[in-house]
Tab-separated table of C-alpha atoms in Angstrom:
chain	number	residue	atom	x	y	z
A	1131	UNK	CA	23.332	1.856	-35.435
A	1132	UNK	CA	20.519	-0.121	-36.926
A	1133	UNK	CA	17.519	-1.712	-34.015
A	1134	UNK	CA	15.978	-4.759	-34.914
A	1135	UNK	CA	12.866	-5.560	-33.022
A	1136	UNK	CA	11.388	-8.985	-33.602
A	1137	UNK	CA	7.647	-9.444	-32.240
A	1138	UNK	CA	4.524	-11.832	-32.424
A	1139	UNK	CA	1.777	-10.600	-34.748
A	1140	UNK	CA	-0.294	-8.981	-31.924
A	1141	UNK	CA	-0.676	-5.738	-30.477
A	1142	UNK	CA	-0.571	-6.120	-26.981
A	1143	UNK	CA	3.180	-7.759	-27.548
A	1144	UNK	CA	4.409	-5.204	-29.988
A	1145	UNK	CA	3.188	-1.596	-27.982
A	1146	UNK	CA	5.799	-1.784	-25.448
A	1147	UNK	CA	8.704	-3.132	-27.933
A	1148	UNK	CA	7.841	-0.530	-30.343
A	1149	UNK	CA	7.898	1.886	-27.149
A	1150	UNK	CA	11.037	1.056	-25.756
A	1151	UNK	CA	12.448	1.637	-29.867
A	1152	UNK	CA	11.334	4.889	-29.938
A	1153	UNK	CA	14.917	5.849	-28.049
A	1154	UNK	CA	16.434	4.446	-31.017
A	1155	UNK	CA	14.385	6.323	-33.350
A	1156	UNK	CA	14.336	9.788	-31.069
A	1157	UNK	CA	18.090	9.261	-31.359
A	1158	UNK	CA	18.233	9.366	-35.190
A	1159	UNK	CA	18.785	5.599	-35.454
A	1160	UNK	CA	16.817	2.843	-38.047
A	1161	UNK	CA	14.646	0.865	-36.601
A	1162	UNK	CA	13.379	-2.487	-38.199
A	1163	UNK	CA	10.613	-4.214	-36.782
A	1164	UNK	CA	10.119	-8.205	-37.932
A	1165	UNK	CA	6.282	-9.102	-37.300
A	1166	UNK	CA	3.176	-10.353	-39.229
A	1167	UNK	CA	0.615	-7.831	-41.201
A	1168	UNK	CA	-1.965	-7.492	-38.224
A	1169	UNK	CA	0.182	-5.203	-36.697
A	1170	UNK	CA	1.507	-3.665	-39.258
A	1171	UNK	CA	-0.299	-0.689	-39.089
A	1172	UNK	CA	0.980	-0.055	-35.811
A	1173	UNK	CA	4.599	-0.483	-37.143
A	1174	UNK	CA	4.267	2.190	-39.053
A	1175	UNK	CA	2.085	4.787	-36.627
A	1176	UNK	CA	5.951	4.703	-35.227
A	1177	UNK	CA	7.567	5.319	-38.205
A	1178	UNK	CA	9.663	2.274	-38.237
A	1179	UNK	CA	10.594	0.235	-41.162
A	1180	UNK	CA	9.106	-3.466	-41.074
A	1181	UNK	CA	10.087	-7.165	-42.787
A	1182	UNK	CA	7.313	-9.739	-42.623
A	1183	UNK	CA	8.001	-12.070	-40.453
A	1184	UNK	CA	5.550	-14.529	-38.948
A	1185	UNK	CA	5.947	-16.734	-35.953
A	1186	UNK	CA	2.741	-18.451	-34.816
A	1187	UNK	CA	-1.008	-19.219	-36.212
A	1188	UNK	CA	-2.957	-16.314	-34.197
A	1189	UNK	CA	-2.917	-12.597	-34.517
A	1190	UNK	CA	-4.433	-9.390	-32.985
A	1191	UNK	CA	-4.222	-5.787	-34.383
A	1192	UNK	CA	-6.055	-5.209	-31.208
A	1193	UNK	CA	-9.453	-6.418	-30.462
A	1194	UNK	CA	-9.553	-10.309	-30.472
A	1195	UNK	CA	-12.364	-11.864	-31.757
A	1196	UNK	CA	-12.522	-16.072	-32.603
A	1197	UNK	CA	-14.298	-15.444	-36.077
A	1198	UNK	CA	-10.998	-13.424	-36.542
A	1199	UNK	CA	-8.847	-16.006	-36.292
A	1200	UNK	CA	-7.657	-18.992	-38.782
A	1201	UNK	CA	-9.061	-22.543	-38.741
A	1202	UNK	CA	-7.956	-23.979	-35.454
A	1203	UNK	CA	-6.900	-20.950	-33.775
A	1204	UNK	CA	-10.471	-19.879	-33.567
A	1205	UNK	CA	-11.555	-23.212	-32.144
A	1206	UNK	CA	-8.405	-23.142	-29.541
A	1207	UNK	CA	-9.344	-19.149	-28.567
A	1208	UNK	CA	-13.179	-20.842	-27.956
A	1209	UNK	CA	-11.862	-22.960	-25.991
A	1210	UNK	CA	-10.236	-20.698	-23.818
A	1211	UNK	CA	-12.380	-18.869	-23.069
A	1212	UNK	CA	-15.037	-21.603	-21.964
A	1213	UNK	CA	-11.892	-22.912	-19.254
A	1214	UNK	CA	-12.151	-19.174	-17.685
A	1215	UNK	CA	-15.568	-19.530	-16.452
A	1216	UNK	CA	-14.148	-22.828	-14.564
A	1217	UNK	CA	-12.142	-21.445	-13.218
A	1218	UNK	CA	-8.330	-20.617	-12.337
A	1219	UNK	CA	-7.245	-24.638	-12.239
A	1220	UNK	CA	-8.956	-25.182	-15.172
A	1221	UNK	CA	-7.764	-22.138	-17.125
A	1222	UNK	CA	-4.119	-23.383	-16.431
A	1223	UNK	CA	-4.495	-26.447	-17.421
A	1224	UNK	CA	-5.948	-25.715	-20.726
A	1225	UNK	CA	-3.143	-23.046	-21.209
A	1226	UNK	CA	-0.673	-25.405	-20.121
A	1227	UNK	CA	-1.976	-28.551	-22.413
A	1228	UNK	CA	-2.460	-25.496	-25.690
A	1229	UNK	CA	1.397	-24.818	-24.839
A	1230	UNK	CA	2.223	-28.091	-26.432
A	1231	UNK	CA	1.682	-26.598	-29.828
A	1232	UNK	CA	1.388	-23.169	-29.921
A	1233	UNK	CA	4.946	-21.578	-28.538
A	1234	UNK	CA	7.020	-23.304	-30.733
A	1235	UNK	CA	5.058	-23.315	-34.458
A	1236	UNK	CA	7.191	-24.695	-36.966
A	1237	UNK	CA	10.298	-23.647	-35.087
A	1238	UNK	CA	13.106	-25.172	-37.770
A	1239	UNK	CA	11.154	-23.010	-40.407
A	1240	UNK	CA	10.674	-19.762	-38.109
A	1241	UNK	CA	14.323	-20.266	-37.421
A	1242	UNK	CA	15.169	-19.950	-40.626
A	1243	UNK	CA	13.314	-17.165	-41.673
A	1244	UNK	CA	14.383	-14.955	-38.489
A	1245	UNK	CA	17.995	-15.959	-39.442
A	1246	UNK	CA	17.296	-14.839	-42.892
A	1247	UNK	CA	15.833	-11.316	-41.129
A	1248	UNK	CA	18.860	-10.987	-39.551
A	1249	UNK	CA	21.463	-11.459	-42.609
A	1250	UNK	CA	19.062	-9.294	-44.558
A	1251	UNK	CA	18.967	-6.047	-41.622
A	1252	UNK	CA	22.349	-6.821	-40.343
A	1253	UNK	CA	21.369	-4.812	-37.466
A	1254	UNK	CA	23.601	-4.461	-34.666
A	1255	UNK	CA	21.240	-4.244	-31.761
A	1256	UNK	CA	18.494	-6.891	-31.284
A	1257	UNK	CA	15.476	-6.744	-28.820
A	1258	UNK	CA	13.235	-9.949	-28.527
A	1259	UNK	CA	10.013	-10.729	-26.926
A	1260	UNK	CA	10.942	-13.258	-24.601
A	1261	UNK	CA	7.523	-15.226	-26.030
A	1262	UNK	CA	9.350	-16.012	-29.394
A	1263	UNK	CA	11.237	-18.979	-28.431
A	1264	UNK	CA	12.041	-20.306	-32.161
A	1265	UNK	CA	13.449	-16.585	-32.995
A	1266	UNK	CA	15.300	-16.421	-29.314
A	1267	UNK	CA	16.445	-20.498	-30.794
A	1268	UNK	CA	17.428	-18.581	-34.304
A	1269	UNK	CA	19.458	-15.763	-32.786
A	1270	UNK	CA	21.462	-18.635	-30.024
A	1271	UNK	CA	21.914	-21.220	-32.759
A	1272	UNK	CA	23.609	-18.017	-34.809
A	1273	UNK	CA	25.452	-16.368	-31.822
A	1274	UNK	CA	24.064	-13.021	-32.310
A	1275	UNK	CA	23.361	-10.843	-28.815
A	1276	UNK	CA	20.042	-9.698	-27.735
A	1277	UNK	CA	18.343	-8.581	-25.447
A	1278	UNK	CA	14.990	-10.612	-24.015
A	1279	UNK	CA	12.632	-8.320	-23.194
A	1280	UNK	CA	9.475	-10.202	-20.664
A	1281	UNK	CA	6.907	-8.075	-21.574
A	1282	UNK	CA	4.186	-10.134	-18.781
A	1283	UNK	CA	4.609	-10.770	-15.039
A	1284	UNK	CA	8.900	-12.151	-14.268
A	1285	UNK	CA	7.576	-14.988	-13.508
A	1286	UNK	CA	7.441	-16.039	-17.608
A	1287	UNK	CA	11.166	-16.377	-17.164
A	1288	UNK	CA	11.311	-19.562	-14.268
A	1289	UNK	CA	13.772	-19.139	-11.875
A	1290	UNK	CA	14.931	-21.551	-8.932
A	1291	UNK	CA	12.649	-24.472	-8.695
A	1292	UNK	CA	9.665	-22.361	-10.471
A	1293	UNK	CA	7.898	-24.674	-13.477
A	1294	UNK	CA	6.594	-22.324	-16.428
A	1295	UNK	CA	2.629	-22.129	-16.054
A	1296	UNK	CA	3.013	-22.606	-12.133
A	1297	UNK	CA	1.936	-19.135	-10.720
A	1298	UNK	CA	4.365	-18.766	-8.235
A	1299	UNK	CA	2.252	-16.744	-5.976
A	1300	UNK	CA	-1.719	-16.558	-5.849
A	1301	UNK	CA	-4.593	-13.470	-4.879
A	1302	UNK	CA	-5.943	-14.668	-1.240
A	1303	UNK	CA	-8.984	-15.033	-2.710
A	1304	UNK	CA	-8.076	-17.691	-4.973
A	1305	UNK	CA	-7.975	-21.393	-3.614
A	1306	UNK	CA	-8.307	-24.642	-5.168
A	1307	UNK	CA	-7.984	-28.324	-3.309
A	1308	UNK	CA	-4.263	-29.235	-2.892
A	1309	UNK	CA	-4.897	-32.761	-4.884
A	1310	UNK	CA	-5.716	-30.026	-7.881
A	1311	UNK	CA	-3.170	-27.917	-7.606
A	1312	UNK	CA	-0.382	-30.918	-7.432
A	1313	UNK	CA	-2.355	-32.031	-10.825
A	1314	UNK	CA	-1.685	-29.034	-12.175
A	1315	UNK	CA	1.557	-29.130	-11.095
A	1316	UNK	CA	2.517	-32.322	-12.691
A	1317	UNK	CA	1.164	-31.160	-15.784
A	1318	UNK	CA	3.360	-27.905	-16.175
A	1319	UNK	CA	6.254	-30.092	-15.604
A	1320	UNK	CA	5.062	-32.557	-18.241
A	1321	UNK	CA	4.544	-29.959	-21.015
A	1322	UNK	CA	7.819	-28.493	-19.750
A	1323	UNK	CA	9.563	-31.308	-20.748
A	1324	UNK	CA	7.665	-31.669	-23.782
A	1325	UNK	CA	8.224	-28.511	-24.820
A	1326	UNK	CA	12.079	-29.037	-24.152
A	1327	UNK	CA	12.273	-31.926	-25.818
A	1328	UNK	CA	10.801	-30.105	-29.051
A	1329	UNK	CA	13.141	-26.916	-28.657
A	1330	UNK	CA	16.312	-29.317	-28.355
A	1331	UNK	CA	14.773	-31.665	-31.321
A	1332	UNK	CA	14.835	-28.089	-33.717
A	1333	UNK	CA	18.348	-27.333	-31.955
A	1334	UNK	CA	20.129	-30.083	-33.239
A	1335	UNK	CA	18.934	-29.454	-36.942
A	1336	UNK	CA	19.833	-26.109	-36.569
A	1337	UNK	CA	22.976	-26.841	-35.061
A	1338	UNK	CA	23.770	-30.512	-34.670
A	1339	UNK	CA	26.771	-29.940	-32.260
A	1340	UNK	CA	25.209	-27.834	-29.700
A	1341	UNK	CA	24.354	-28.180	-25.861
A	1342	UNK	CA	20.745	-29.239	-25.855
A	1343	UNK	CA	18.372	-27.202	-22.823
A	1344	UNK	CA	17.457	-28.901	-19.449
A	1345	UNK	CA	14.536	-26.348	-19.330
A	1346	UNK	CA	14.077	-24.729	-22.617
A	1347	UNK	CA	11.186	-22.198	-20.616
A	1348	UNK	CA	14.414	-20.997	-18.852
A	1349	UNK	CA	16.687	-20.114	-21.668
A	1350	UNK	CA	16.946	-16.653	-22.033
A	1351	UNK	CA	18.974	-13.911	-24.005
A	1352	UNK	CA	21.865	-12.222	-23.193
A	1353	UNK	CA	20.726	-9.250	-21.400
A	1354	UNK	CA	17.397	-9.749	-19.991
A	1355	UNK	CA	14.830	-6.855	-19.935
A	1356	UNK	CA	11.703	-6.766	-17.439
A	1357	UNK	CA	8.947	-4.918	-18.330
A	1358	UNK	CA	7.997	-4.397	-14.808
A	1359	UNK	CA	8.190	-2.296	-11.615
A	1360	UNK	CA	11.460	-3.022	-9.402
A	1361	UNK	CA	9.492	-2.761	-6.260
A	1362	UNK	CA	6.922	-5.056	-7.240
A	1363	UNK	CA	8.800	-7.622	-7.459
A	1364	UNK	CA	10.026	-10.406	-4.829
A	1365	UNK	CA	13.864	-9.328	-3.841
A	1366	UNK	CA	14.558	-13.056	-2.733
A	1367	UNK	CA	13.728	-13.926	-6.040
A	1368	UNK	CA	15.395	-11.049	-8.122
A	1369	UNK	CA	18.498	-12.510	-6.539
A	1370	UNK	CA	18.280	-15.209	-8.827
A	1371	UNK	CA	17.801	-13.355	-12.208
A	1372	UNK	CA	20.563	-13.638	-14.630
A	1373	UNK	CA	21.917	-10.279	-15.969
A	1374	UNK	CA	18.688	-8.236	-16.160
A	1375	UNK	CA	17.399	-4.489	-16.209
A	1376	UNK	CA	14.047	-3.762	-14.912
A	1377	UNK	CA	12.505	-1.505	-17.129
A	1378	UNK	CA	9.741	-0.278	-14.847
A	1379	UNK	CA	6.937	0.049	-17.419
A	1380	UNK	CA	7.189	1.133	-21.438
A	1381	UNK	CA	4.129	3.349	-22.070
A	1382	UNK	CA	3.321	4.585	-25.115
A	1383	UNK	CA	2.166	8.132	-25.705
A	1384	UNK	CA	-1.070	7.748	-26.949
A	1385	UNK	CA	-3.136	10.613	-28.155
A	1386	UNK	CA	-7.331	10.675	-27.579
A	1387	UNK	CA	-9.859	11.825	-29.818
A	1388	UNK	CA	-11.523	14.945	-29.255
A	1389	UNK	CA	-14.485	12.986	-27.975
A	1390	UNK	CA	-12.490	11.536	-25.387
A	1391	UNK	CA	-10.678	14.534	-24.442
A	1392	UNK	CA	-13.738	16.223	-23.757
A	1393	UNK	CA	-15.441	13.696	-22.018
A	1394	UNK	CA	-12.481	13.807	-19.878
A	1395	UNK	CA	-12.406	17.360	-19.049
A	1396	UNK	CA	-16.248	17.838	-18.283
A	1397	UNK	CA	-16.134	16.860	-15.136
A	1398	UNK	CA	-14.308	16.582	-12.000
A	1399	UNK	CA	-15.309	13.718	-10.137
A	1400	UNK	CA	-13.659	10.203	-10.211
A	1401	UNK	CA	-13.138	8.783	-13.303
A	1402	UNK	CA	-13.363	4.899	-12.691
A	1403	UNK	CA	-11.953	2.845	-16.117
A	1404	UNK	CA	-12.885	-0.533	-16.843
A	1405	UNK	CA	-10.953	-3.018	-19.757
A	1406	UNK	CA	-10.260	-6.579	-19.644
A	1407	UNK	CA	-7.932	-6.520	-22.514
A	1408	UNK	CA	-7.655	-7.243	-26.003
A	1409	UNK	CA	-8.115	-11.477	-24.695
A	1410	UNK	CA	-10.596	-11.405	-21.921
A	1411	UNK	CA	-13.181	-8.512	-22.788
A	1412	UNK	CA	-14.875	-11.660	-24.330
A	1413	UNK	CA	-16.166	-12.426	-21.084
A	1414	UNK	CA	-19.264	-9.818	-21.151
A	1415	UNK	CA	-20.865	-12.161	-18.682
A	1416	UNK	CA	-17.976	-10.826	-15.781
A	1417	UNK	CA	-18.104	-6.819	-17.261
A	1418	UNK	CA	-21.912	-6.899	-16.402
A	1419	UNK	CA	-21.151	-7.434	-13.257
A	1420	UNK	CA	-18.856	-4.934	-13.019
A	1421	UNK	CA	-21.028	-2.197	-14.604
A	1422	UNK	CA	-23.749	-3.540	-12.736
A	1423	UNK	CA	-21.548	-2.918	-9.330
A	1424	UNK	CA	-20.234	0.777	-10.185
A	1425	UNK	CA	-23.867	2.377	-11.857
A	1426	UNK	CA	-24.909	3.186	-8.311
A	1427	UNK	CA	-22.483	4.548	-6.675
A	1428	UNK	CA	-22.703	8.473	-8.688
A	1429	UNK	CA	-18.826	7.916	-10.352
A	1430	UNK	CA	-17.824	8.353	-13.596
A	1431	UNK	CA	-17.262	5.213	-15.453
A	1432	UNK	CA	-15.196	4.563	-18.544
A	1433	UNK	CA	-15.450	1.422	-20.616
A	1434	UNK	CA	-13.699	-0.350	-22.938
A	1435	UNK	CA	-16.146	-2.861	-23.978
A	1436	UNK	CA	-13.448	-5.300	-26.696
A	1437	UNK	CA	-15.470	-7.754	-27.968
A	1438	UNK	CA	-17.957	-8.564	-25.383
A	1439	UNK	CA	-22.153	-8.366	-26.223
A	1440	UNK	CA	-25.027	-8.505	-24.231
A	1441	UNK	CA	-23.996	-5.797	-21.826
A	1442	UNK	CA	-26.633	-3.992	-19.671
A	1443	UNK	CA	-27.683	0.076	-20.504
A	1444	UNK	CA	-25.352	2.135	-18.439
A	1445	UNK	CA	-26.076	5.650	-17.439
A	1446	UNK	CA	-25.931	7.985	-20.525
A	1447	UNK	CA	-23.248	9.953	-18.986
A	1448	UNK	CA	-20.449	7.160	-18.896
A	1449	UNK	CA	-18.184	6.960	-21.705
A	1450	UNK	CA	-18.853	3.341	-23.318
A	1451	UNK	CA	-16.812	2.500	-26.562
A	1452	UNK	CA	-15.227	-0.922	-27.909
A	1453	UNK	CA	-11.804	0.329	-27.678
A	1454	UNK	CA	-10.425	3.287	-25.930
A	1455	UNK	CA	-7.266	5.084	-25.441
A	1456	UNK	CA	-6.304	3.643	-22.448
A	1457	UNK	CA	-3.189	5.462	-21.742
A	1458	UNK	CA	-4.577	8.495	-22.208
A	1459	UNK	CA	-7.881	7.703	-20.264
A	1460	UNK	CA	-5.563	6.544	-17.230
A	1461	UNK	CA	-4.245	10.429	-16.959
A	1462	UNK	CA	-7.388	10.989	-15.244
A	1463	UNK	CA	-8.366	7.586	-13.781
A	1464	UNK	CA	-8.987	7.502	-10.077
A	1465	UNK	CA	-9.183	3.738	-10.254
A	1466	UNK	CA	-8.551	0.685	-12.906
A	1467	UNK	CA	-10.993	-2.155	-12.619
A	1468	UNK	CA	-8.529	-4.693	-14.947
A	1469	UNK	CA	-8.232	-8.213	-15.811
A	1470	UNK	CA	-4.359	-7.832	-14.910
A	1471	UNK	CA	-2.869	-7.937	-17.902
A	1472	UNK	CA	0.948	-6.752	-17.673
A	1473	UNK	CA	0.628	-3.975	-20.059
A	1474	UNK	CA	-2.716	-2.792	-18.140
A	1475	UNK	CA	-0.774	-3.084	-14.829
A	1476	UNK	CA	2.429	-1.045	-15.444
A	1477	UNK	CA	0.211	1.667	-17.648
A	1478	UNK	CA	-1.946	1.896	-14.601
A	1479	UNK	CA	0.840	2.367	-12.026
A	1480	UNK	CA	3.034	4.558	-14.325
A	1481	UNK	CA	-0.215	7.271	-14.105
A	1482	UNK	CA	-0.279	5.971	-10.314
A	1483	UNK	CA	-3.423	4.489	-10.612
A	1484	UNK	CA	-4.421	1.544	-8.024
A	1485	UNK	CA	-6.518	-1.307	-8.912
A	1486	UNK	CA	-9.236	-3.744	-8.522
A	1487	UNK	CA	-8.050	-6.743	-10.376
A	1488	UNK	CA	-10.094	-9.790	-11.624
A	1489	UNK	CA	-7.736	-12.451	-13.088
A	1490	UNK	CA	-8.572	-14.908	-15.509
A	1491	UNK	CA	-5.219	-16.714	-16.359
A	1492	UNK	CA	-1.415	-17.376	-16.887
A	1493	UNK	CA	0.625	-14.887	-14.966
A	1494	UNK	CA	-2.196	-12.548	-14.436
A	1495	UNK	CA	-2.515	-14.541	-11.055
A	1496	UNK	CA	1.241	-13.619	-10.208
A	1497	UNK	CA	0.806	-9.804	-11.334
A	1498	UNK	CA	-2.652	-9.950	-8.679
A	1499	UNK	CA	-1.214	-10.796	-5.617
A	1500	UNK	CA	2.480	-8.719	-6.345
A	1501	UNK	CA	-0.854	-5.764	-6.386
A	1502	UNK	CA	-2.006	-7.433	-3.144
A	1503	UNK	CA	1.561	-7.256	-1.890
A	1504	UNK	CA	2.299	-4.309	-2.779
A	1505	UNK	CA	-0.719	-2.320	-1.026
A	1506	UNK	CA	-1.736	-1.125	-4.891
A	1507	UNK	CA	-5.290	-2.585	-4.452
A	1508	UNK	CA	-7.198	-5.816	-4.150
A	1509	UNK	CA	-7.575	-8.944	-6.368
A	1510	UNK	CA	-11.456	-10.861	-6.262
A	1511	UNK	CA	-12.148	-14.388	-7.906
A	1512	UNK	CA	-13.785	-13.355	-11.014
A	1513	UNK	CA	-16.465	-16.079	-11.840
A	1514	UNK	CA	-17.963	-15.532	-8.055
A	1515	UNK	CA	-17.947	-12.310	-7.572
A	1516	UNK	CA	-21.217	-10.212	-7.287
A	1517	UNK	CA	-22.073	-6.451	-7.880
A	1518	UNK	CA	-22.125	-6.076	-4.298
A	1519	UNK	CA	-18.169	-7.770	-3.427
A	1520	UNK	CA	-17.386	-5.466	-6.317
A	1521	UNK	CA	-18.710	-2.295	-4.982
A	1522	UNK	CA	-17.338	-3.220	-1.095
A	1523	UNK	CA	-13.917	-3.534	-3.248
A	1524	UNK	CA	-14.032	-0.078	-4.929
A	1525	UNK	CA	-14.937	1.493	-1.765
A	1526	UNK	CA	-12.228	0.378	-0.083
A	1527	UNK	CA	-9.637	0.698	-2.486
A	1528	UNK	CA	-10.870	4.271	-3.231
A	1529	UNK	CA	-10.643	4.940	0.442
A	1530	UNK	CA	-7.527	3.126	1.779
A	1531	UNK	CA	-3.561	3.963	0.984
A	1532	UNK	CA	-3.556	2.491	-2.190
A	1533	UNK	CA	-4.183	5.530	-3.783
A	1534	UNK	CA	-1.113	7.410	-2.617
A	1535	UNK	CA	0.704	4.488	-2.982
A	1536	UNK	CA	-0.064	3.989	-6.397
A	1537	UNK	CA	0.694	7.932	-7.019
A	1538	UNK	CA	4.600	7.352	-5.385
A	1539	UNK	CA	4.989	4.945	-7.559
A	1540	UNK	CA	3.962	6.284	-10.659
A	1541	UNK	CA	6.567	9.699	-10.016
A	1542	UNK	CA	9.235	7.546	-9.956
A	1543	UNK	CA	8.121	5.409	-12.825
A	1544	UNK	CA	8.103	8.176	-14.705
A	1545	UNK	CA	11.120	10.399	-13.963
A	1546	UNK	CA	12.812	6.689	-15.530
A	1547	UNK	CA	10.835	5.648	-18.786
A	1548	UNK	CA	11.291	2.401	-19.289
A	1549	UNK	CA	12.482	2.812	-23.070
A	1550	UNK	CA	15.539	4.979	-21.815
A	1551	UNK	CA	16.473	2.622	-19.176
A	1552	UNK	CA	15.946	-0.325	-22.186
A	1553	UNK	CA	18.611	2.383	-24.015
A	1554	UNK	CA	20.431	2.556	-21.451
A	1555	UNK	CA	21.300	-0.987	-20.200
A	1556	UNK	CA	21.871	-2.418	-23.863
A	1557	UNK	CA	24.358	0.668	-24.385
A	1558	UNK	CA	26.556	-0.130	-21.677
């Protein structure tokens, strides 16, 4: 029984698919993953076989840096991250305008080329990031079965009267003026339609006859797969998911250095970890702020620095690299200072870590205040904070329930990995 796994070419995207097809592989099965060259390293640090297949202009082995990027995409990743430091309005909107373009590149071509995947693997299992609409178009226009796998915060699937790029929810201590948040509003429902319009446009050369989409954002595979924590998540609005399998979180094991493991193991006091993410680690400006906050308060601090410069001198006793093995670091993690990221959220709660989180954008907003919700720690406005809100944040994360919170609901996310409930559901 042959797993196809079809993925953007960047790492944070292809971790937790490849994760969740290790069952397949553990089980003696093939596994084919269909993604660019940036990650094909990764591909094969599983063992899995990979096609080339490429389904947008950006990429990210891991670390994303502009100057990495191709003409354009570097200029559009600039761009980005100038709208952070405005702010959470102006983040979406940017996001929501750069949507226009970037979600469906070339989708009659991409089409093609994942239907040609598909005749070449002939697999008989296929999981999708939910992100690759013109492969998700490919695999409806051919009526093969898969399964749609969210990897970010449920809200990237829109459900009820949601509009894709709306947060549905917001941290309490983000607010914006009601005349800009109907703005934004009217925008997401522009580019929604926009986008539609384009999806339906490639449907009927793909397949002249079909059905064209009200709400292309909405379409979704056959069995859909949510990398996410059950109890995180809004019952009210689970109740309108179609078929769907929460998977909880799919973390990778992930192996540290010697270096690491020693640094880990030398002492016993809180370990505090720091990472924005492979994206927003480019804002060094925010991570000064945040080293600035912990230094005196006698923890130990680990830091993955990504591509940000111009940070301060730390104390020579913190462990301060430009990537680090976060899963691994988490083991002994007291708390995760993050930028929300899903991956980052459900790696943190699996090792029942609780947070401070600083969103920047898209449904990192959503993820904040289902942490707020939830008791699993607090959410603060990164472009106001200061060292001191910071360090009034840690303390009272550090010293309220979140904690044991966090630590219930990392036992049960691990007694069910997410990659053998993923198994599971598509076997049934």
């Amino acid at each position: 029984m042959t797993l196809l796994v079809i993925s953007p070419d960047y790492a944070s995207h292809l971790l937790p698919l490849a994760t969740v097809a290790t069952a397949w592989r553990d089980a003696g099965e093939p596994v084919v993953v269909a993604t660019g060259p940036a990650t094909a390293g990764i591909v094969a640090g599983f063992g899995f076989d990979r096609v080339d297949l490429v389904l947008g202009r950006g990429s990210n082995p891991g670390v994303i840096r502009a100057e990495q990027q191709p003409p354009g995409e570097d200029a559009a990743l600039r761009g980005f991250f100038n709208a952070t430091r405005h702010g959470m309005v102006a983040t979406l909107r940017y996001q929501a305008e750069a949507r226009r373009a970037d979600l469906l590149w070339e989708p009659v071509d991409r089409a093609r080329a994942v239907m040609d995947v598909v005749e070449r693997v002939q697999p008989d299992q296929v999981i999708v990031d939910h992100l690759a609409f013109s492969a998700r178009l490919a695999l409806a226009v051919a009526g093969v079965p898969y399964a749609d796998v969210v990897l970010g915060h449920p809200s990237a699937l829109p459900v009820g009267d949601e509009v894709y790029g709306y947060p549905p929810a917001w941290p309490a201590a983000f607010t914006a003026p009601e005349s800009e948040l109907a703005d934004l509003h009217r925008l997401c429902r522009d580019v929604r339609d926009a986008f539609t319009a384009e999806w339906n446009a490639a449907l009927h050369v793909l397949a002249p006859g079909a059905t064209p989409s009200v709400d292309a954002f909405a379409e979704h595979g056959d069995l859909l797969m949510l990398n996410y924590p059950a109890a995180l998540h809004d019952p009210a609005r689970t109740a309108l998911l179609p078929p769907h399998a929460f998977l909880g979180s799919a973390v990778r094991a992930e192996p540290a250095a010697d270096e690491v493991q020693d640094w880990l193991a030398a002492d016993d006091r809180p370990v505090v970890y720091v990472s924005f993410g492979s994206f927003l680690s480019a804002r060094g400006d925010v991570l000064a702020t945040v080293l600035d906050a912990l230094r005196p308060l006698g923890l130990r601090v680990a830091v993955a620095t990504g591509s940000a410069t111009g940070l301060p001198d730390v104390p020579p006793d913190w462990l301060m690299r430009p990537y680090l093995p976060q899963v691994a670091v988490l083991q002994r993690t007291a708390l995760l200072v993050t930028h929300g990221g899903n991956n980052s959220v459900t790696e943190a709660l699996t090792a029942g870590v609780p947070m401070v989180v600083l969103p920047f954008s898209t449904d990192q907003f959503a993820g904040a205040a289902a942490i707020e919700a939830s008791g699993l720690g607090t959410a603060l406005d990164p472009n106001v904070i200061t060292s001191a809100d910071l360090r009034t944040a840690v303390g009272a994360v550090l010293d309220g329930p979140a904690p044991h919170l966090a630590r219930t609901i990392g036992e049960d996310l691990r007694r069910a990995p997410g990659r053998d409930v993923a198994r599971a559901a598509l076997l049934d």
